[in-house]
Structure formats: structure tokens, C-alpha cells
mmCIF file of C-alpha atoms in Angstrom:
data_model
loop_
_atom_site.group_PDB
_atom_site.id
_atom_site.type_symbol
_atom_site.label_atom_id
_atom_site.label_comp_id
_atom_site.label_asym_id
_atom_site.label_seq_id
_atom_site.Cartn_x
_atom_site.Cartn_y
_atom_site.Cartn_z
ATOM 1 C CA UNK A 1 34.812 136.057 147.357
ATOM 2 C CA UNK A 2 37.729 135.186 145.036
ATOM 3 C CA UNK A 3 40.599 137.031 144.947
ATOM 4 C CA UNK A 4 41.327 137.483 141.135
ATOM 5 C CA UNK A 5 44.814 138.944 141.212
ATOM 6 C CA UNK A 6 45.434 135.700 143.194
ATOM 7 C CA UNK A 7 43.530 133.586 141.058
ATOM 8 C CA UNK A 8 45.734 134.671 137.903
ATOM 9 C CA UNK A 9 49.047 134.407 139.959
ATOM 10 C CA UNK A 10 48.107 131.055 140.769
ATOM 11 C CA UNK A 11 47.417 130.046 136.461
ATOM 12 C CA UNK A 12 50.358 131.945 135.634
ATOM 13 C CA UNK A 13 52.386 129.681 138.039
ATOM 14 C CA UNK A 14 50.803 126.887 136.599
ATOM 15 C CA UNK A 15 51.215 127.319 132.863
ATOM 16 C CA UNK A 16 54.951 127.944 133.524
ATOM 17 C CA UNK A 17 55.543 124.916 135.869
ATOM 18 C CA UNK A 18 56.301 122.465 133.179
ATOM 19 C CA UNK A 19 58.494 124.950 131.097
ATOM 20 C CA UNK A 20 60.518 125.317 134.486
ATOM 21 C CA UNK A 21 60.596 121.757 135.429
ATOM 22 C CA UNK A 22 61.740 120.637 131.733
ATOM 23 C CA UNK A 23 64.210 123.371 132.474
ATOM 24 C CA UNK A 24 65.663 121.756 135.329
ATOM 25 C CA UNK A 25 65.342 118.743 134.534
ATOM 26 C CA UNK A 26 67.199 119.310 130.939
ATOM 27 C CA UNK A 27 70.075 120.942 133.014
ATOM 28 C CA UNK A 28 69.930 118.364 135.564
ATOM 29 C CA UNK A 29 70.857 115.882 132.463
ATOM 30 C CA UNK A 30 73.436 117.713 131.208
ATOM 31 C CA UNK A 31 75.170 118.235 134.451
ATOM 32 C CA UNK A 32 75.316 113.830 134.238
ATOM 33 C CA UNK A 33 75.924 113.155 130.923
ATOM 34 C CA UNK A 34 79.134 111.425 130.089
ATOM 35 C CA UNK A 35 81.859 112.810 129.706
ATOM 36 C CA UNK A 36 81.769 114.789 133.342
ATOM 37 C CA UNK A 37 85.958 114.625 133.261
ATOM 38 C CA UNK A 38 88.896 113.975 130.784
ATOM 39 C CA UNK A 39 88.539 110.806 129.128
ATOM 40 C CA UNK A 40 91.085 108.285 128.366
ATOM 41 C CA UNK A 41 91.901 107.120 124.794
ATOM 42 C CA UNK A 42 93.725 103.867 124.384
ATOM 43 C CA UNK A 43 95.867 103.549 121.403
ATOM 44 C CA UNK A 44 97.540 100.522 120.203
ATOM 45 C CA UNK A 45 100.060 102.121 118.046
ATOM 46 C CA UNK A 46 102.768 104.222 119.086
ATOM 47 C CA UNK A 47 103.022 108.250 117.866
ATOM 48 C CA UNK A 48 103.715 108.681 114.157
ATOM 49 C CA UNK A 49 101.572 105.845 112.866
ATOM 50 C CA UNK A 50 97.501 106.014 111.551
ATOM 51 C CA UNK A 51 96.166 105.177 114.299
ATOM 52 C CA UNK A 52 97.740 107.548 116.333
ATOM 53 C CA UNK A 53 97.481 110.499 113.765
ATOM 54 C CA UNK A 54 93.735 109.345 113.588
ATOM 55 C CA UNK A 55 93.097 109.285 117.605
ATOM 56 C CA UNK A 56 95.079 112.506 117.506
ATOM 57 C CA UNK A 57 92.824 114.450 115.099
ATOM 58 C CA UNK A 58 89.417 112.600 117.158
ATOM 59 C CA UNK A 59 90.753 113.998 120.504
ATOM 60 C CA UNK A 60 91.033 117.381 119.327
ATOM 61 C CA UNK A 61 87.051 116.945 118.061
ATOM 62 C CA UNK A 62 85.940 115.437 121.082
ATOM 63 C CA UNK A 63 87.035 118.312 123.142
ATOM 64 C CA UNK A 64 85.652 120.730 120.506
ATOM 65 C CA UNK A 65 81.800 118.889 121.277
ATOM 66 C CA UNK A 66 82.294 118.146 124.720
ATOM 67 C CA UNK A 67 84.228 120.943 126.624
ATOM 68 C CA UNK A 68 86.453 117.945 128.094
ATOM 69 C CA UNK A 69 90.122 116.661 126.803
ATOM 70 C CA UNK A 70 91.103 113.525 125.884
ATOM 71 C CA UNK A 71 94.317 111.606 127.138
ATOM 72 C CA UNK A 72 95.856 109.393 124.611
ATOM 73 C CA UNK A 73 97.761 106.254 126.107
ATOM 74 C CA UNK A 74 99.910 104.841 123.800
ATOM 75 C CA UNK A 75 99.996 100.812 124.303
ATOM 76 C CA UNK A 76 101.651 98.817 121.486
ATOM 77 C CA UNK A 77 102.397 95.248 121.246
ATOM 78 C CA UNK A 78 100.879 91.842 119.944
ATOM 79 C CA UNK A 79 99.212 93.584 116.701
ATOM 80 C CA UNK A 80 96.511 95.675 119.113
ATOM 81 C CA UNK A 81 95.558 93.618 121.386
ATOM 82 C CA UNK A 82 97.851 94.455 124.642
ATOM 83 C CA UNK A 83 95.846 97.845 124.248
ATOM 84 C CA UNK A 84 92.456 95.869 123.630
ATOM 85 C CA UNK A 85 93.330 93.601 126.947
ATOM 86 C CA UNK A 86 94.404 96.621 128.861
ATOM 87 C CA UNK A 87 90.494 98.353 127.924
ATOM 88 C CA UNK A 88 88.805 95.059 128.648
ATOM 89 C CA UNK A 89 89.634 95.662 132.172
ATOM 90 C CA UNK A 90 89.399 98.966 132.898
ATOM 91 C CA UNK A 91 86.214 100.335 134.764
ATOM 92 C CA UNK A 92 82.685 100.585 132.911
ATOM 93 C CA UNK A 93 82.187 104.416 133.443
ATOM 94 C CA UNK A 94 83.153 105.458 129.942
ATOM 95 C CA UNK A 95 86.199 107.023 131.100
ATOM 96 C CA UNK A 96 88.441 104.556 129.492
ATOM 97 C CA UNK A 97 88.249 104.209 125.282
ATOM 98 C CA UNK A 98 89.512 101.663 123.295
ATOM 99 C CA UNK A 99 91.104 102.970 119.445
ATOM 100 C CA UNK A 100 90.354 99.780 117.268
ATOM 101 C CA UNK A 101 90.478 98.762 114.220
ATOM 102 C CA UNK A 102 90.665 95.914 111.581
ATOM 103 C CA UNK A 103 94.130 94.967 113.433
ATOM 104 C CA UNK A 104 91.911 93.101 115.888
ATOM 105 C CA UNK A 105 89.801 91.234 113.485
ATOM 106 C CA UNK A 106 92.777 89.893 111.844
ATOM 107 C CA UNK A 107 94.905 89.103 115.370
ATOM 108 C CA UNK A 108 92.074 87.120 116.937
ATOM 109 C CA UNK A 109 92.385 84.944 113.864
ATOM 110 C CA UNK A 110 96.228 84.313 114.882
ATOM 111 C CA UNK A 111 95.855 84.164 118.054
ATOM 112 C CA UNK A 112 95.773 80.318 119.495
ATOM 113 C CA UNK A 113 92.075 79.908 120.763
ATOM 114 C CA UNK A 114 92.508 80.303 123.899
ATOM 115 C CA UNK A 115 94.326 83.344 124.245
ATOM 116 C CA UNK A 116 92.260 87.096 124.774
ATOM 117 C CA UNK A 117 89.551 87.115 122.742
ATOM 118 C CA UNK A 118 88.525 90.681 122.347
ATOM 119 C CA UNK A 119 84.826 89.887 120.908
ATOM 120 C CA UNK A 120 84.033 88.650 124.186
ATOM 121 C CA UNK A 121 85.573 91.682 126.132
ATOM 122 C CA UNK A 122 85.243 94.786 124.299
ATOM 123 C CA UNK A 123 81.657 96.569 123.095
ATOM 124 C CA UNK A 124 82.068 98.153 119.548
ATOM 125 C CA UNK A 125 80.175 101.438 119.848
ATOM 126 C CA UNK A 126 81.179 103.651 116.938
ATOM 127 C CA UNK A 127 82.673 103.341 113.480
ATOM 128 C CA UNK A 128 84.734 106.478 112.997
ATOM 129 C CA UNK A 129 86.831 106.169 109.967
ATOM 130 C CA UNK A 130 87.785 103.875 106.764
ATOM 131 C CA UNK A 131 91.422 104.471 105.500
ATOM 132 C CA UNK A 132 93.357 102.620 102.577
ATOM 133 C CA UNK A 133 96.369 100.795 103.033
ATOM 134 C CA UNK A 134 99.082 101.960 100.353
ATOM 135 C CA UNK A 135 102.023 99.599 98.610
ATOM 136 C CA UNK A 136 105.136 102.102 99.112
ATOM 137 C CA UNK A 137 108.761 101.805 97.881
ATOM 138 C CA UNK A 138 111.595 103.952 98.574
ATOM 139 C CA UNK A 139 112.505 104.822 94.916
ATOM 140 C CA UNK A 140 116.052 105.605 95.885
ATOM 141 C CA UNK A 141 115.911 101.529 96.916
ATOM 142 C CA UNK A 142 113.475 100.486 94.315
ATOM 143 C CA UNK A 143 113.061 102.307 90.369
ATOM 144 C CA UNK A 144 110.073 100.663 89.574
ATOM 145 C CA UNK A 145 106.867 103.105 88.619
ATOM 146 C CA UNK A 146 104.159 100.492 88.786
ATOM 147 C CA UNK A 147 102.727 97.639 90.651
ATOM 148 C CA UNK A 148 103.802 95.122 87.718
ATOM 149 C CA UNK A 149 107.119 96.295 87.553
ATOM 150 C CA UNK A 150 107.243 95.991 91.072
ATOM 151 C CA UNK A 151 106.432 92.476 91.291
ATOM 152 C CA UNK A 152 109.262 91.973 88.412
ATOM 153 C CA UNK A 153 111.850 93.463 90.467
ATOM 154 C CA UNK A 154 110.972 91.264 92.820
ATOM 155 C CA UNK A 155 110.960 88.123 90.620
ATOM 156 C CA UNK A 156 114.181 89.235 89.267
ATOM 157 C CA UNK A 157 116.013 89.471 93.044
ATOM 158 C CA UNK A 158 114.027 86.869 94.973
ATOM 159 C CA UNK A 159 114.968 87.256 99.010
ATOM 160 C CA UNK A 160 117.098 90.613 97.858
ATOM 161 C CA UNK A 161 114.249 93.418 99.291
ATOM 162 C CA UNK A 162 113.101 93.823 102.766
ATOM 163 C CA UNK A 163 109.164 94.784 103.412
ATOM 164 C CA UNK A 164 109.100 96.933 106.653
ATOM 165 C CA UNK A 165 105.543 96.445 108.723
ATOM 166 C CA UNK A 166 104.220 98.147 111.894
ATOM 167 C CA UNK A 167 104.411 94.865 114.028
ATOM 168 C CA UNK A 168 103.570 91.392 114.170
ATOM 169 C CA UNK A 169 99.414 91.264 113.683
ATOM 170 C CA UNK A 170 99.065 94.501 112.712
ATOM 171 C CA UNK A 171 97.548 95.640 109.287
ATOM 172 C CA UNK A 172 100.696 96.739 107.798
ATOM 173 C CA UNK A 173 101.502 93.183 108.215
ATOM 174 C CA UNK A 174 98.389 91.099 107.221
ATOM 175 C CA UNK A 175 98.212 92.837 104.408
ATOM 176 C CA UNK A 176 102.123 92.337 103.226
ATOM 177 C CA UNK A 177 101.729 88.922 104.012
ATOM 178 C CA UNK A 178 98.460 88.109 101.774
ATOM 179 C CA UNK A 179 99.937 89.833 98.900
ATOM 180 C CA UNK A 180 103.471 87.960 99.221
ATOM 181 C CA UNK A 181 101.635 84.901 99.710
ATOM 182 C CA UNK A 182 98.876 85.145 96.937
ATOM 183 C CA UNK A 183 101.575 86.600 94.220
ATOM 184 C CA UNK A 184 103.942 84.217 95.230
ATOM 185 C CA UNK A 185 106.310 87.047 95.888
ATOM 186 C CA UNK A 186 109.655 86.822 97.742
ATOM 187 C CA UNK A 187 110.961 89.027 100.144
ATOM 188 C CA UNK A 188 111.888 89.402 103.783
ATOM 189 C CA UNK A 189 109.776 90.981 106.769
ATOM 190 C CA UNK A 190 111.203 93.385 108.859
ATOM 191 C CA UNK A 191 109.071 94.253 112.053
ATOM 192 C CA UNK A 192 108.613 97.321 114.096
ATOM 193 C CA UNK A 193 106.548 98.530 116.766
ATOM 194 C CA UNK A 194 104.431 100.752 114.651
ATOM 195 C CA UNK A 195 104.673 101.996 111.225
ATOM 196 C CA UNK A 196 106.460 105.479 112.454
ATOM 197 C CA UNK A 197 109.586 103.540 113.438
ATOM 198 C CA UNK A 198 109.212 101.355 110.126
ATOM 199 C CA UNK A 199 108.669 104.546 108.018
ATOM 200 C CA UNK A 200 111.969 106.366 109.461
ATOM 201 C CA UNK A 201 113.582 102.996 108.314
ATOM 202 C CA UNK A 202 112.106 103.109 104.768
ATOM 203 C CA UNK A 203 113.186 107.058 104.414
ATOM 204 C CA UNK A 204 116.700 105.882 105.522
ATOM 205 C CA UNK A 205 116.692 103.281 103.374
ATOM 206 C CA UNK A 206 116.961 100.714 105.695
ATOM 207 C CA UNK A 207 114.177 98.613 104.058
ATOM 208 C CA UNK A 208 112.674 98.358 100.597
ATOM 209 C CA UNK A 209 109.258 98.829 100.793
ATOM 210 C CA UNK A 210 106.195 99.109 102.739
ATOM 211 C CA UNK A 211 102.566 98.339 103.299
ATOM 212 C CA UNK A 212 100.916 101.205 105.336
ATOM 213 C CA UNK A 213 97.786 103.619 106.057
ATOM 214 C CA UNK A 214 97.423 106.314 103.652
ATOM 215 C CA UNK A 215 97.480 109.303 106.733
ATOM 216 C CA UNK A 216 100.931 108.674 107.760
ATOM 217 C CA UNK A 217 102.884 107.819 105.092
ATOM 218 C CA UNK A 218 101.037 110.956 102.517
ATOM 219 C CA UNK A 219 103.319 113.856 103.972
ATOM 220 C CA UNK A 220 106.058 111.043 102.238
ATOM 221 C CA UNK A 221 104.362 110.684 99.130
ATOM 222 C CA UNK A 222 103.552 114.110 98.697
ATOM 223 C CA UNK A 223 107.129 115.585 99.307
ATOM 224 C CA UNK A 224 108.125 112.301 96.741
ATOM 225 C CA UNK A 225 111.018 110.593 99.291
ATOM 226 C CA UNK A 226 108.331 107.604 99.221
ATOM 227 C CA UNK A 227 106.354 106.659 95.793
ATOM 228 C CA UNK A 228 103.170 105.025 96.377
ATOM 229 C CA UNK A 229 102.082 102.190 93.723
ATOM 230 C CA UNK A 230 99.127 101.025 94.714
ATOM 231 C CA UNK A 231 96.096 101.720 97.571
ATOM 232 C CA UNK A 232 93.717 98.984 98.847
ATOM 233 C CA UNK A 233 90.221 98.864 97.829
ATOM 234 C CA UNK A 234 87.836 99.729 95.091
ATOM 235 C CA UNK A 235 88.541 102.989 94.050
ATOM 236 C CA UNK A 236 91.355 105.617 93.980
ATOM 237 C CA UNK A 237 91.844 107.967 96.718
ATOM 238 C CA UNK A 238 91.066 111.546 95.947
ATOM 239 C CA UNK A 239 94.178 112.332 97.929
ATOM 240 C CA UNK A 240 96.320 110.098 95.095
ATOM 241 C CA UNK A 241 94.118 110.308 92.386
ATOM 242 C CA UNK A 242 96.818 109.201 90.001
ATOM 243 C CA UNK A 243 97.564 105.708 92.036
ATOM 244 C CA UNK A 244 95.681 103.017 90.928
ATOM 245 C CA UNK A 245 93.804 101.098 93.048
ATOM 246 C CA UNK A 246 93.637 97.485 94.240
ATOM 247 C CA UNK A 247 90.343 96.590 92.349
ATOM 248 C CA UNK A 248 91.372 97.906 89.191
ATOM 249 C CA UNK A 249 94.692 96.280 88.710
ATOM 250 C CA UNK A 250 92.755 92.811 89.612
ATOM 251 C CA UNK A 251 94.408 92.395 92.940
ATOM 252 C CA UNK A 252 91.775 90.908 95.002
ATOM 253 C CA UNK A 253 93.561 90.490 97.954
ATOM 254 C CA UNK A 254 93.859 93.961 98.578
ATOM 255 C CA UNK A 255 90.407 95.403 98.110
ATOM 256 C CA UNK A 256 89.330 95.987 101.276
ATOM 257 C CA UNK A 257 90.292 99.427 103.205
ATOM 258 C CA UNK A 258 90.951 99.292 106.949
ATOM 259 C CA UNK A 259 88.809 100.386 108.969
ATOM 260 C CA UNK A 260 88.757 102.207 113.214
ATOM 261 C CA UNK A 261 86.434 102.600 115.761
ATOM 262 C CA UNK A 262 85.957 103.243 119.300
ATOM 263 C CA UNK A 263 85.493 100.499 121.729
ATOM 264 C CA UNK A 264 84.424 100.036 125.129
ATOM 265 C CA UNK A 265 84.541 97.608 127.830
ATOM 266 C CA UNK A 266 81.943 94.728 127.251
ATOM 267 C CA UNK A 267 79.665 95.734 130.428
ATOM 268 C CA UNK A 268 79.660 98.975 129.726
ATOM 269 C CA UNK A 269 75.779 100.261 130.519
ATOM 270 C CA UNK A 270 73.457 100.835 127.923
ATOM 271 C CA UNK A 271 72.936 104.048 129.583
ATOM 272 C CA UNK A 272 77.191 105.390 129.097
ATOM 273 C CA UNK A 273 77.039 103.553 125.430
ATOM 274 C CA UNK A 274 74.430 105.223 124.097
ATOM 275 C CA UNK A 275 76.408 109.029 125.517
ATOM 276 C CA UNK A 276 79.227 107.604 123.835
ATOM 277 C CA UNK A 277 77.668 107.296 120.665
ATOM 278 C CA UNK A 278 76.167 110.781 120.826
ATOM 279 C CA UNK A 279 79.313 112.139 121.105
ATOM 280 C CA UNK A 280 80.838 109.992 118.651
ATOM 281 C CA UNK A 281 78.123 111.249 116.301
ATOM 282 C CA UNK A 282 78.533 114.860 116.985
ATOM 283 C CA UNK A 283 82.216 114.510 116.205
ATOM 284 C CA UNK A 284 81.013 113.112 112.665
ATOM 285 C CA UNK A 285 79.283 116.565 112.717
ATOM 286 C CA UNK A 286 82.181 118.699 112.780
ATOM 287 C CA UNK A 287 83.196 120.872 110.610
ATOM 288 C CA UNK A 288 86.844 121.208 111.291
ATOM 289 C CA UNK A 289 86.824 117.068 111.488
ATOM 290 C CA UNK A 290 85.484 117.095 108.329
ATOM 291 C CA UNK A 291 88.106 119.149 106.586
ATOM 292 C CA UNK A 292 91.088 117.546 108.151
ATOM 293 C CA UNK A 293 89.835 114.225 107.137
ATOM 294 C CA UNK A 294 89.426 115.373 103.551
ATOM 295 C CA UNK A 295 92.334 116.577 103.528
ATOM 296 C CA UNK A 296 93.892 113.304 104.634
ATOM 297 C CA UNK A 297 91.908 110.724 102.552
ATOM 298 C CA UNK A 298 89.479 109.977 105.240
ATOM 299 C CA UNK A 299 86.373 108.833 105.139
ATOM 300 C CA UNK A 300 83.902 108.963 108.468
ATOM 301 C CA UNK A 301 82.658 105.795 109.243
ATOM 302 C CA UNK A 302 79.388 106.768 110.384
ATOM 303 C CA UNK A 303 78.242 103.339 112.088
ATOM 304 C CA UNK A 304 77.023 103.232 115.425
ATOM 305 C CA UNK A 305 75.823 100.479 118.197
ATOM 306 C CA UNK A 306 74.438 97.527 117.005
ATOM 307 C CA UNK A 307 75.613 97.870 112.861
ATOM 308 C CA UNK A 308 78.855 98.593 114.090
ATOM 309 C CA UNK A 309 78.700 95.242 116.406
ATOM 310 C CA UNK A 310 77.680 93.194 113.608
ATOM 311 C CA UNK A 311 80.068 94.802 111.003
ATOM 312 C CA UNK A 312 83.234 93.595 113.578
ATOM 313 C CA UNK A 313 81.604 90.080 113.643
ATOM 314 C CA UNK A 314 81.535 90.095 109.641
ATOM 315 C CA UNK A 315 84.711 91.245 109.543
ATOM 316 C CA UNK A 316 86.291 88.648 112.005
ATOM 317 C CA UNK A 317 85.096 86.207 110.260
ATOM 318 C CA UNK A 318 86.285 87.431 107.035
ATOM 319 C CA UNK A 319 89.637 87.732 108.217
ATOM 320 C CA UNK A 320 89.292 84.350 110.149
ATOM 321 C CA UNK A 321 88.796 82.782 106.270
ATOM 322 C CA UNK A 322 91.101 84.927 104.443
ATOM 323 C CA UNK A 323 94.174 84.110 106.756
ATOM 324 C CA UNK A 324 92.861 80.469 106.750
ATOM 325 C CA UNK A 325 93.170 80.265 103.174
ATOM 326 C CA UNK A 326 96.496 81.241 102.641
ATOM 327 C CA UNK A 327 98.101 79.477 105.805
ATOM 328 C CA UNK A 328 98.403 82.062 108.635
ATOM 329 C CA UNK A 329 96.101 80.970 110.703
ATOM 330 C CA UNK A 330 96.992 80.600 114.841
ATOM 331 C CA UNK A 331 99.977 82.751 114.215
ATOM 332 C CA UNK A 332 101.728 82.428 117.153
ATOM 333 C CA UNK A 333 102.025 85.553 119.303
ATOM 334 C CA UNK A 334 103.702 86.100 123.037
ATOM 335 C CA UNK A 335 100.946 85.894 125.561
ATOM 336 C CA UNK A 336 98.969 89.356 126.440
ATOM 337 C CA UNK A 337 101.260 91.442 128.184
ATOM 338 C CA UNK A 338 104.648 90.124 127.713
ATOM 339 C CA UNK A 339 107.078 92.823 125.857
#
């Protein structure tokens, strides 16, 4: 005869097997899910510049989502790519990030061909923010108001001003150079390693003027010992809603924004990119992320895997065409790795 108290002890058990297994399972995931210890964060750029303020704010949301820190590494030299090469060969765990941006599009296009080529040794995984570049004077160097009196001032003292940039290759620089070189502008380049050394010298008064992202140099702006004349792209930031932008003053060669992302090494697994990405898109998620970045003139990128792969092709090439055009091509740089 059946024993029904058994007989019920035995469906109960049954029913509640999957809930418990899905249970376990679900904690067994979590327990190897990237990150399982402090990740490393490669930055190109040395402390004071975008990139640097950017990976600083993205650390501080990455440990918000994931319970784990983030180390920043500071790596400048050769517009980006010492920090690129450096990434390229670190393990494929996920524990080492790369902080990209646009800089790379535009140094592989100066780069002599067979020097690093960080397409073939770096995985884009995540777009994770679009910032405008901004055309700065020091008005206690420079009185003019707006971009056209600007470019007279210029006309007027050829070879007289000197345009600070954040290093060789970088974006402070490709973009000074296409506007001296499409305007027909004169002036003389003055190179740092970053654009936090280059913007003490601009304060000081040790150079003119300055191309640079809009996050480091707005404390500047705002307190008015920098005036900003013009930012990149198609329309005005809401940060500097009375500074006209590139599109509507007809300057074409400054309306694109520049643009970050997180990279990995190229044979990283599927597996680690796609926990990357997840991450990367929680981050977008946050709250506190959000605000700062509004509050800075940020906009999330919000591209992931594959887009985000093509978009750095697109852009490459762009950049490849753009630097073509106006002579800069094969710019050449000091090897990977040499200060």
C-alpha cells in the first residue's frame, strides 16, 4: 500500500527541484562572472586631461555596478598608442582595459605602415562617451570674442601665437592641425604630454591658445581665465550654450566630436566580451553617471560589440582620408615604447 505522506514529500521535492537548481545554478554564475577582482584601466593620457577625468568618473561607476575597483594606469606617449600596445599584450581575462578613443583612429593614419596597428590587436567592446573638442584662447594673451576675429588676429601676426596640444597624435593635435591647415592659418605648435600640462601653460600664459575636450578645460571657461570660441560638431553644447558651434559657423573641418570607448585585447573570449559589455551597459544605467556627465557636456555613447567594431573601422578610415587630404599622412612618430 502507498504511503501518501511519502508520496506528497516525494511531489513536493519534485516541483521545487528546478526552482532550487536555477537557484544554484544562477549563483553559481554570478560567483564566475567577470569582474571576480579589481580590474585594470589603461589610460593614455596623463591626470588632468579628458580622458583621464572621463576614466576617472567610469571607475567610480564600475565599482558602483560591480562591487569591484578599478585601477587606472596612466600610460602616455605616441598620441595613445604606447597605452594601446601595452593592452594588446596583456592577458585575455578581462582584467586589463584599454581607455580609447578617436586618438587612435587618427594615429594609425600617421603611423608608417608597419608600425602597431591597433585594429589588428585591440577588440572594441563598448562606446562610452562622445565629447566636443573646444577652440580656447587665453584672453589675457588673445582679445578676440569670436572665431572670425580670431582668425584675424592671426592673419594680422602670422607665426606671433603659439597653439598648445596634448601631444603629438593626439586629438588636441589633429584637430589644431586641420584647422591651421584648411584656414591657412599661421601659428606655432607647442606639444605636451597631455592637455593638463598644456592647460597649466595656457593659464600661465605660456601659449596662446588651445584645442581641447570640453571636460577639462570647462572648470576654465566657467571661472572665465580661458574663453572658449568655438566647439566641434553640429550643435552647441548645453554646457556652453552661448558658443557657437563648428557646423554653424561653416567650419567643416571641425564637425565631428571625439569620441571613447573601452577596448580589449583582440583574443579576448566571446564569453569575457560579452561580461564586459554588460557591465559597460549597466554603467550607462546609472544614475549618478548620468548626472555627472550632464553636468559635464557628456553624452553616453551607448554602442556595444559589433556597431561599436564597425563604427572604429568607419572612423579609421575617415581619419585615414581626412589627414590624407590635407598632407599629414605617415606622420612620423618614435617607435612604440621609446620615451
Amino acid at each position: 500500500m502507498v504511503d501518501r505522506r511519502a508520496c506528497l514529500q516525494w511531489l513536493t521535492s519534485a516541483a521545487l527541484a528546478p526552482s532550487v537548481w536555477a537557484q544554484n545554478s544562477a549563483a553559481q554564475t554570478r560567483s564566475n562572472a567577470w569582474p571576480r577582482q579589481p580590474v585594470q584601466m589603461i589610460v593614455p593620457y596623463p591626470v588632468g586631461g579628458t580622458s583621464a577625468i572621463l576614466a576617472k568618473h567610469l571607475s567610480k561607476a564600475f565599482e558602483r555596478n560591480t562591487r569591484q575597483s578599478m585601477r587606472l594606469n596612466y600610460q602616455s606617449g605616441t598620441g595613445g598608442l604606447m597605452a594601446a600596445a601595452m593592452v594588446a599584450k596583456a592577458a585575455i581575462d578581462g582584467q586589463t582595459l584599454l581607455m580609447g578613443g578617436s586618438h587612435l583612429a587618427a594615429a594609425r593614419a600617421l603611423m608608417p605602415e608597419e608600425e602597431f596597428d591597433f585594429m589588428e590587436a585591440l577588440r572594441p567592446l563598448a562606446l562610452v562617451a562622445k565629447i566636443p573638442q573646444v577652440l580656447l584662447v587665453n584672453p589675457a594673451r588673445m582679445r578676440s570674442r569670436t572665431i572670425m576675429e580670431w582668425m584675424l588676429e592671426l592673419a594680422r601676426k602670422p607665426v606671433r601665437y603659439r597653439m598648445a596640444t596634448a601631444g603629438m597624435g593626439s586629438s588636441s593635435h589633429i584637430y589644431s592641425e586641420l584647422l591651421k591647415r584648411r584656414e591657412q592659418l599661421e601659428f606655432e605648435f607647442v606639444h605636451f604630454r597631455g592637455s593638463g600640462p598644456a592647460l597649466q601653460d595656457l593659464l600661465t600664459g605660456a601659449a596662446d591658445m588651445m584645442v581641447d575636450g570640453l571636460i577639462s578645460c570647462l572648470p576654465h571657461v566657467r571661472s572665465g581665465r580661458l574663453k572658449a570660441l568655438l566647439v566641434s560638431g553640429h550643435e552647441r553644447s548645453e554646457v556652453l550654450p552661448d558658443v557657437p558651434c563648428a557646423q554653424e559657423i561653416g567650419l567643416e573641418v571641425l564637425d565631428s566630436v571625439t569620441w571613447y570607448g573601452i577596448f580589449a585585447p583582440q583574443a579576448l573570449p566571446d564569453r569575457t566580451a560579452s561580461a564586459v559589455i554588460e557591465v559597460c551597459q549597466r554603467m550607462g544605467q546609472d544614475e549618478v553617471l548620468q548626472a555627472s556627465f550632464q553636468n559635464l557636456g557628456i553624452r553616453w555613447g551607448d554602442m556595444y560589440g559589433h556597431d561599436f567594431s564597425d563604427m572604429v573601422r568607419q572612423e579609421t578610415l575617415h581619419w585615414a582620408q581626412a589627414l590624407k587630404d590635407v598632407g599629414l599622412s605617415n606622420l612620423m612618430f618614435k617607435p612604440v615604447g621609446e620615451v
